[in-house]
Tab-separated table of C-alpha atoms and ligand atoms in Angstrom:
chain	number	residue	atom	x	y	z
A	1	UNK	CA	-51.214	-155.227	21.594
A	2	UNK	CA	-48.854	-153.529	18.980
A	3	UNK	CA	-45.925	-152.000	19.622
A	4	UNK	CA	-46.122	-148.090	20.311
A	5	UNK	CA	-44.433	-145.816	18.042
A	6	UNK	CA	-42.112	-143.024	19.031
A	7	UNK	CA	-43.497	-140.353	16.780
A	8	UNK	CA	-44.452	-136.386	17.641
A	9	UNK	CA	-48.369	-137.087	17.668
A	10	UNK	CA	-47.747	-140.177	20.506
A	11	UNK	CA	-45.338	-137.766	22.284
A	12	UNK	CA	-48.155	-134.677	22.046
A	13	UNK	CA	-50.234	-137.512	23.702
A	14	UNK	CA	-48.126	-138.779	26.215
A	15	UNK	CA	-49.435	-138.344	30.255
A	16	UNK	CA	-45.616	-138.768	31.638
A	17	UNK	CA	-44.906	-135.171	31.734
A	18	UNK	CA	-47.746	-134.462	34.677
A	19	UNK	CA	-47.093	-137.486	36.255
A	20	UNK	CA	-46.037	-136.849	40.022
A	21	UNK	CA	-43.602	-139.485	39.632
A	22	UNK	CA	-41.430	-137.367	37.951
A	23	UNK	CA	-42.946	-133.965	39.422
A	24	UNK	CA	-40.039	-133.547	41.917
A	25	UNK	CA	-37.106	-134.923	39.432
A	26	UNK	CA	-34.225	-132.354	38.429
A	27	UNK	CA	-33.372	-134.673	35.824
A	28	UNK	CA	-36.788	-134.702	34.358
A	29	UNK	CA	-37.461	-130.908	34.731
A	30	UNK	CA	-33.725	-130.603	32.639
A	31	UNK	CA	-34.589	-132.596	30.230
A	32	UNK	CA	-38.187	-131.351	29.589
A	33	UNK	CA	-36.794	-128.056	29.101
A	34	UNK	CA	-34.320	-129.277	26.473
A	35	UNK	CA	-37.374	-130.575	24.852
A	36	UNK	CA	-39.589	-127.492	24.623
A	37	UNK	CA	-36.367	-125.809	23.081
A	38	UNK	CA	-35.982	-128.178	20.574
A	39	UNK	CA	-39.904	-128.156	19.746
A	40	UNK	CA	-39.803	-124.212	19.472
A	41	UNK	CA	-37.678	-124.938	16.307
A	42	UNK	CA	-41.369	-126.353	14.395
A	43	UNK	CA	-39.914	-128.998	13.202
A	44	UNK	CA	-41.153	-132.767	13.361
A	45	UNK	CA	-39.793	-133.607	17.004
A	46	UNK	CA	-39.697	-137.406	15.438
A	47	UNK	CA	-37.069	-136.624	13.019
A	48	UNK	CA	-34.509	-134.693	15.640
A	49	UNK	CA	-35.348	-135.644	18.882
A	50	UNK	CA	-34.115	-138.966	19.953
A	51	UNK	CA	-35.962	-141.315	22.445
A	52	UNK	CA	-33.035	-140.251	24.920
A	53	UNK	CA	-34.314	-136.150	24.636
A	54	UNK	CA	-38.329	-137.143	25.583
A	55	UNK	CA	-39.221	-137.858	29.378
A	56	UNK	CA	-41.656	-139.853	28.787
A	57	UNK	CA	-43.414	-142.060	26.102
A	58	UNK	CA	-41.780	-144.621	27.902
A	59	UNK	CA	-43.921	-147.706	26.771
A	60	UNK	CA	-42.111	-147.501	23.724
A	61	UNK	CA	-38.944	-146.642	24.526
A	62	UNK	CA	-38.206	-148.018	27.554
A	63	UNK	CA	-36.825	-147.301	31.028
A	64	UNK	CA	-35.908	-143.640	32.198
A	65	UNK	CA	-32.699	-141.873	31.945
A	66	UNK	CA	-33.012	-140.122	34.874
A	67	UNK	CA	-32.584	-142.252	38.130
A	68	UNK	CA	-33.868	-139.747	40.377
A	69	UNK	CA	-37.718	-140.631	40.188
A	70	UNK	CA	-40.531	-141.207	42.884
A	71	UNK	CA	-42.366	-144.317	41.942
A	72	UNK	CA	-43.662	-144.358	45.641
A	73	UNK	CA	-46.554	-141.677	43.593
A	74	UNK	CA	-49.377	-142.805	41.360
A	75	UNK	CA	-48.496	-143.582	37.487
A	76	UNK	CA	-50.776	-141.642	35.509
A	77	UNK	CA	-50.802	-144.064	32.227
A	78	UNK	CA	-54.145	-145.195	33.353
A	79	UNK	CA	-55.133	-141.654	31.973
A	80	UNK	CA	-53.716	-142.105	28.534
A	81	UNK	CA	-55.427	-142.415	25.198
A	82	UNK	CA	-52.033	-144.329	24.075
A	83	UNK	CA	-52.413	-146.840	27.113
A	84	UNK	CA	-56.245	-147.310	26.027
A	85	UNK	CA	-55.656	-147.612	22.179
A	86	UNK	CA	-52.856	-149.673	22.499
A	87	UNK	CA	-54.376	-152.205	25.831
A	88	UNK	CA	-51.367	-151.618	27.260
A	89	UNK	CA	-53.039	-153.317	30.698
A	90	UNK	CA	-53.026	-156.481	28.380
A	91	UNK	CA	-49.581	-156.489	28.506
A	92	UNK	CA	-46.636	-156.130	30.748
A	93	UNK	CA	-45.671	-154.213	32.778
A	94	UNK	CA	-48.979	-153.081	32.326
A	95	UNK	CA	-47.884	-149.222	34.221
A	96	UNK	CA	-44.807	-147.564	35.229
A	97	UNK	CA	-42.869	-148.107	31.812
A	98	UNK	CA	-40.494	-145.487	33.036
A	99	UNK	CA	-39.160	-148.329	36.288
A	100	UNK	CA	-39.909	-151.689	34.728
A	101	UNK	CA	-39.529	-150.735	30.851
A	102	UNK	CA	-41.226	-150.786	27.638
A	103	UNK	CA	-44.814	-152.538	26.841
A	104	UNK	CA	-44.699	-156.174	25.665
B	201	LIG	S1	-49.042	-145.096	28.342
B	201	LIG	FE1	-47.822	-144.023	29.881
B	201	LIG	S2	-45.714	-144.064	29.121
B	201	LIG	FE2	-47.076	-144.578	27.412
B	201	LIG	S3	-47.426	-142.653	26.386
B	201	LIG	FE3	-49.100	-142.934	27.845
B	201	LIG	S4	-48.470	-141.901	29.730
B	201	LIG	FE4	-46.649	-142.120	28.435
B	202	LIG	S1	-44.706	-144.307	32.888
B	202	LIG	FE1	-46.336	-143.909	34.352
B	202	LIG	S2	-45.216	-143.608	36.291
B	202	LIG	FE2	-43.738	-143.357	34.650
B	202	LIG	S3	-43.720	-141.151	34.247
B	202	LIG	FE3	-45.143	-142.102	32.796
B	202	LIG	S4	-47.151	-141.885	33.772
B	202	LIG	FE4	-45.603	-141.599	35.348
């Protein structure tokens, strides 16, 4: 299991963003805006938008920001290409990277 890479084409991959654990989240909905803004600008996100801007990609980056999310709902990693191509079941915490952190 490598280590996943915080670059745009991961991010463009990335399932967090419909994931009903963050569906109901202000925080998430503020920062996904601030993310669309900043990828209206066609620029390589990678290169301007920190780990800190994205919510999501959190197997390689590591716990959320935002504190208000419902992990009580289903983690849709499962449904990844990332989570396949990388075996991130292998590893741990195997799903909900945003709660218990970043794959290892
Ligand atoms: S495995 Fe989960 S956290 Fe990682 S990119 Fe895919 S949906 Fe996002
Ligand atoms: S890591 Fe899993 S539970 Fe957390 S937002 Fe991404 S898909 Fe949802």
């Amino acid at each position: 299991m490598g280590k996943v890479e915080f670059n745009a084409e991961n991010v463009a991959k990335c399932q967090c963003v419909k994931c009903p654990v963050q569906a109901k989240s202000e925080c998430f909905k503020n920062t996904l805006r601030g993310m669309q803004e900043m990828m209206s600008e066609d620029v390589d996100i990678a290169t301007v938008i920190e780990p800190k801007d994205v919510p999501g990609i959190y197997c390689a980056n590591g716990k959320a920001v935002c504190t208000d999310l419902d992990t009580h709902e289903i983690c849709k990693c499962g449904e990844c290409p990332i989570w396949t191509e990388y075996g991130l079941n292998k590893g741990e915490p195997g799903s909900y990277f945003c709660r218990d952190g970043a794959a290892r």
